[in-house]
Amino acid sequence: MSDLEELKKQLALCLRMLEKSEIIDFNGHASIRAGENRMLINVGSAQRSQLTARDICLVDFDGTVIEGHGKPPLEFHLHAGIYKARADSQAIVHAHPKWSTFLTMTGHAYLPVFAQGTLVHPLPVLDTPDSINSPEMAARLTAVLGDRPAALMKSHGAVTLGRDIVEAFVLITYLEENAYRQYMAMQVGTPYAFSEDEQRRCREKLRNPGLFQRTWNHFHAKLES
Ligand SMILES: [Zn+2]
């Protein structure tokens, strides 16, 4: 099997795990950089819960399909823009998850309340709910993102990027779990936010490819059960 076929399978698995854990629904997309000016991305119309390698297309950064069945999502500009701006980004997840979006809908800052959540904190917020459906919108997002591994988009969603698809996937699950815990804690009181020193120690321990793979394996096992 070619490397490209293996990456397509990995990307399809990532999207099915995101759907199973309710981070994506009928929308949401993920991509993997595939050489110069190229990326693998799921077809916009594909059924997320049933996704296979056949639903992954190879496109250039203008959205032209080079290989595959169907068109990329309208927000492919988000992926193209980030790959152009961030040479360190090999994979991207964009979703419209509930809990983190509740925070941006109501103007609550994202707090590091959960050890794994410190990996994406501080988390910049794009101050518009508009879709990232043009190079101009992608430029606004990458300006907000800076050198961070993740960002929120007000009343819209979240984006994470990684050195591989495992990292991009794991970061969005951490981001959303932290937001869920913060939201629930806010119902009964004021959540405790980790101190700078506590955050630093969490990051040192938890930013680890072996732990990322274990988290991926946890979601993979749930999908199989
Ligand atoms: Zn979106």
Short mmCIF file of C-alpha atoms in Angstrom, two decimals, residues 7-203:
data_model
loop_
_atom_site.label_atom_id
_atom_site.label_comp_id
_atom_site.label_asym_id
_atom_site.label_seq_id
_atom_site.Cartn_x
_atom_site.Cartn_y
_atom_site.Cartn_z
CA LEU A 7 -2.57 8.45 5.18
CA LYS A 8 -6.07 8.40 3.64
CA LYS A 9 -7.03 5.51 5.92
CA GLN A 10 -5.61 7.29 8.95
CA LEU A 11 -7.51 10.47 8.08
CA ALA A 12 -10.78 8.57 7.58
CA LEU A 13 -10.30 6.87 10.94
CA CYS A 14 -9.62 10.25 12.59
CA LEU A 15 -12.89 11.63 11.21
CA ARG A 16 -14.93 8.60 12.31
CA MET A 17 -13.49 8.93 15.83
CA LEU A 18 -14.35 12.65 15.87
CA GLU A 19 -17.92 11.84 14.83
CA LYS A 20 -18.26 9.08 17.43
CA SER A 21 -17.12 11.45 20.18
CA GLU A 22 -19.52 14.20 18.91
CA ILE A 23 -16.75 16.66 18.11
CA ILE A 24 -17.95 16.75 14.50
CA ASP A 25 -21.45 16.12 13.16
CA PHE A 26 -22.59 16.39 9.51
CA ASN A 27 -19.92 19.08 9.09
CA GLY A 28 -16.30 19.14 10.12
CA HIS A 29 -13.15 18.27 8.28
CA ALA A 30 -9.58 17.21 8.74
CA SER A 31 -6.57 17.22 6.45
CA ILE A 32 -3.00 15.99 6.12
CA ARG A 33 -0.30 17.84 4.19
CA ALA A 34 0.72 15.69 1.22
CA GLY A 35 3.75 17.28 -0.42
CA GLU A 36 4.19 20.76 -1.85
CA ASN A 37 0.93 22.69 -2.33
CA ARG A 38 -1.09 19.50 -1.74
CA MET A 39 -3.31 18.08 0.99
CA LEU A 40 -5.55 15.15 1.65
CA ILE A 41 -8.99 16.21 2.94
CA ASN A 42 -12.38 14.59 3.32
CA VAL A 43 -14.98 15.21 0.62
CA GLY A 44 -17.47 17.82 1.87
CA SER A 45 -20.57 15.72 1.23
CA ALA A 46 -19.25 12.48 2.79
CA GLN A 47 -21.16 10.83 5.65
CA ARG A 48 -18.78 11.41 8.58
CA SER A 49 -19.78 8.32 10.58
CA GLN A 50 -19.22 6.00 7.59
CA LEU A 51 -16.11 7.62 6.16
CA THR A 52 -13.49 5.50 4.39
CA ALA A 53 -10.34 6.21 2.37
CA ARG A 54 -12.58 6.54 -0.73
CA ASP A 55 -14.06 9.72 0.79
CA ILE A 56 -10.65 11.39 1.00
CA CYS A 57 -9.53 13.53 -1.92
CA LEU A 58 -6.15 14.98 -2.85
CA VAL A 59 -6.41 18.69 -3.67
CA ASP A 60 -4.05 21.59 -4.24
CA PHE A 61 -4.17 24.76 -2.13
CA ASP A 62 -6.61 26.34 -4.62
CA GLY A 63 -9.05 23.49 -3.99
CA THR A 64 -8.54 21.83 -7.38
CA VAL A 65 -9.15 18.09 -7.08
CA ILE A 66 -6.13 16.10 -8.26
CA GLU A 67 -7.41 12.71 -7.23
CA GLY A 68 -10.59 11.43 -5.62
CA HIS A 69 -14.37 11.36 -5.82
CA GLY A 70 -16.15 14.59 -4.90
CA LYS A 71 -15.22 18.10 -3.87
CA PRO A 72 -13.40 19.39 -0.78
CA PRO A 73 -15.48 21.26 1.83
CA LEU A 74 -16.14 24.99 1.25
CA GLU A 75 -13.86 25.75 4.19
CA PHE A 76 -10.83 24.07 2.54
CA HIS A 77 -9.36 27.61 2.58
CA LEU A 78 -8.84 27.20 6.33
CA HIS A 79 -6.49 24.26 5.70
CA ALA A 80 -4.70 25.83 2.72
CA GLY A 81 -4.16 29.11 4.59
CA ILE A 82 -2.72 27.42 7.67
CA TYR A 83 -0.39 25.14 5.64
CA LYS A 84 0.95 28.18 3.79
CA ALA A 85 1.47 30.18 6.99
CA ARG A 86 2.70 27.36 9.23
CA ALA A 87 5.49 25.13 7.92
CA ASP A 88 5.32 23.18 11.21
CA SER A 89 1.74 22.10 10.53
CA GLN A 90 1.39 18.64 8.95
CA ALA A 91 -2.26 18.02 9.86
CA ILE A 92 -5.33 20.09 10.76
CA VAL A 93 -8.73 19.41 12.33
CA HIS A 94 -11.62 21.87 12.09
CA ALA A 95 -14.90 21.18 13.86
CA HIS A 96 -17.96 22.92 15.27
CA PRO A 97 -17.97 21.32 18.74
CA LYS A 98 -20.55 22.37 21.32
CA TRP A 99 -18.83 22.96 24.64
CA SER A 100 -15.99 25.21 23.53
CA THR A 101 -18.41 27.11 21.29
CA PHE A 102 -20.78 27.75 24.23
CA LEU A 103 -17.89 29.67 25.82
CA THR A 104 -17.25 31.85 22.77
CA MET A 105 -21.02 32.43 22.27
CA THR A 106 -21.19 33.95 25.73
CA GLY A 107 -17.81 35.70 25.78
CA HIS A 108 -16.29 33.47 28.48
CA ALA A 109 -12.52 33.06 28.23
CA TYR A 110 -11.23 29.49 27.89
CA LEU A 111 -9.55 28.55 31.18
CA PRO A 112 -7.02 25.78 31.83
CA VAL A 113 -9.15 23.68 34.23
CA PHE A 114 -8.01 20.19 33.13
CA ALA A 115 -4.41 18.98 32.88
CA GLN A 116 -4.55 18.12 29.15
CA GLY A 117 -6.34 21.43 28.42
CA THR A 118 -3.14 23.30 29.28
CA LEU A 119 -1.62 22.09 25.98
CA VAL A 120 -3.82 24.49 24.00
CA HIS A 121 -3.95 27.33 26.55
CA PRO A 122 -3.76 30.29 25.94
CA LEU A 123 -6.28 29.80 23.18
CA PRO A 124 -6.79 32.75 20.78
CA VAL A 125 -10.29 33.53 19.48
CA LEU A 126 -11.21 34.74 15.99
CA ASP A 127 -13.78 37.47 16.59
CA THR A 128 -16.34 36.52 13.92
CA PRO A 129 -18.67 33.56 13.29
CA ASP A 130 -18.07 33.76 9.51
CA SER A 131 -16.96 30.63 7.66
CA ILE A 132 -13.36 30.39 6.53
CA ASN A 133 -14.43 30.16 2.89
CA SER A 134 -11.96 32.53 1.22
CA PRO A 135 -8.21 33.26 1.29
CA GLU A 136 -9.04 36.56 3.06
CA MET A 137 -10.85 34.78 5.91
CA ALA A 138 -8.02 32.25 6.14
CA ALA A 139 -5.54 35.13 6.50
CA ARG A 140 -7.62 36.58 9.36
CA LEU A 141 -7.58 33.20 11.09
CA THR A 142 -3.84 32.60 10.66
CA ALA A 143 -3.14 36.11 12.02
CA VAL A 144 -5.14 35.25 15.17
CA LEU A 145 -3.58 31.79 15.41
CA GLY A 146 0.01 33.12 15.30
CA ASP A 147 2.32 30.30 16.39
CA ARG A 148 -0.30 28.58 18.59
CA PRO A 149 -1.42 24.95 18.08
CA ALA A 150 -5.14 25.81 18.31
CA ALA A 151 -7.72 28.59 18.08
CA LEU A 152 -11.43 29.11 18.66
CA MET A 153 -13.76 30.92 16.27
CA LYS A 154 -16.55 32.89 17.96
CA SER A 155 -19.95 31.14 17.80
CA HIS A 156 -18.52 28.84 15.14
CA GLY A 157 -15.92 26.27 16.12
CA ALA A 158 -12.35 25.29 16.78
CA VAL A 159 -9.20 24.41 14.88
CA THR A 160 -6.15 22.42 15.95
CA LEU A 161 -2.96 21.58 14.12
CA GLY A 162 -0.20 19.10 14.71
CA ARG A 163 3.02 17.56 13.51
CA ASP A 164 0.84 14.64 12.41
CA ILE A 165 -2.85 13.73 12.38
CA VAL A 166 -2.57 11.99 15.76
CA GLU A 167 -1.49 15.24 17.41
CA ALA A 168 -4.13 17.41 15.66
CA PHE A 169 -6.83 14.87 16.65
CA VAL A 170 -5.68 14.55 20.25
CA LEU A 171 -5.45 18.31 20.76
CA ILE A 172 -9.05 18.88 19.69
CA THR A 173 -10.27 16.15 22.07
CA TYR A 174 -8.29 17.79 24.92
CA LEU A 175 -9.57 21.24 23.95
CA GLU A 176 -13.19 20.09 23.96
CA GLU A 177 -12.92 18.02 27.16
CA ASN A 178 -11.42 21.01 28.98
CA ALA A 179 -14.24 23.25 27.70
CA TYR A 180 -16.84 20.68 28.82
CA ARG A 181 -15.35 20.53 32.32
CA GLN A 182 -15.11 24.32 32.52
CA TYR A 183 -18.73 24.72 31.37
CA MET A 184 -20.03 22.17 33.89
CA ALA A 185 -17.98 23.65 36.75
CA MET A 186 -19.42 27.09 35.93
CA GLN A 187 -22.90 25.71 36.66
CA VAL A 188 -22.00 25.14 40.29
CA GLY A 189 -19.37 27.77 41.00
CA THR A 190 -16.18 29.41 39.81
CA PRO A 191 -13.82 26.88 38.19
CA TYR A 192 -10.24 26.73 39.43
CA ALA A 193 -7.81 27.74 36.69
CA PHE A 194 -4.33 26.14 36.87
CA SER A 195 -1.52 28.52 37.87
CA GLU A 196 1.27 29.33 35.39
CA ASP A 197 3.57 26.93 37.23
CA GLU A 198 0.99 24.13 37.26
CA GLN A 199 0.36 24.65 33.55
CA ARG A 200 4.08 24.52 32.76
CA ARG A 201 4.51 21.24 34.63
CA CYS A 202 1.46 19.73 32.91
CA ARG A 203 2.80 20.70 29.49
#
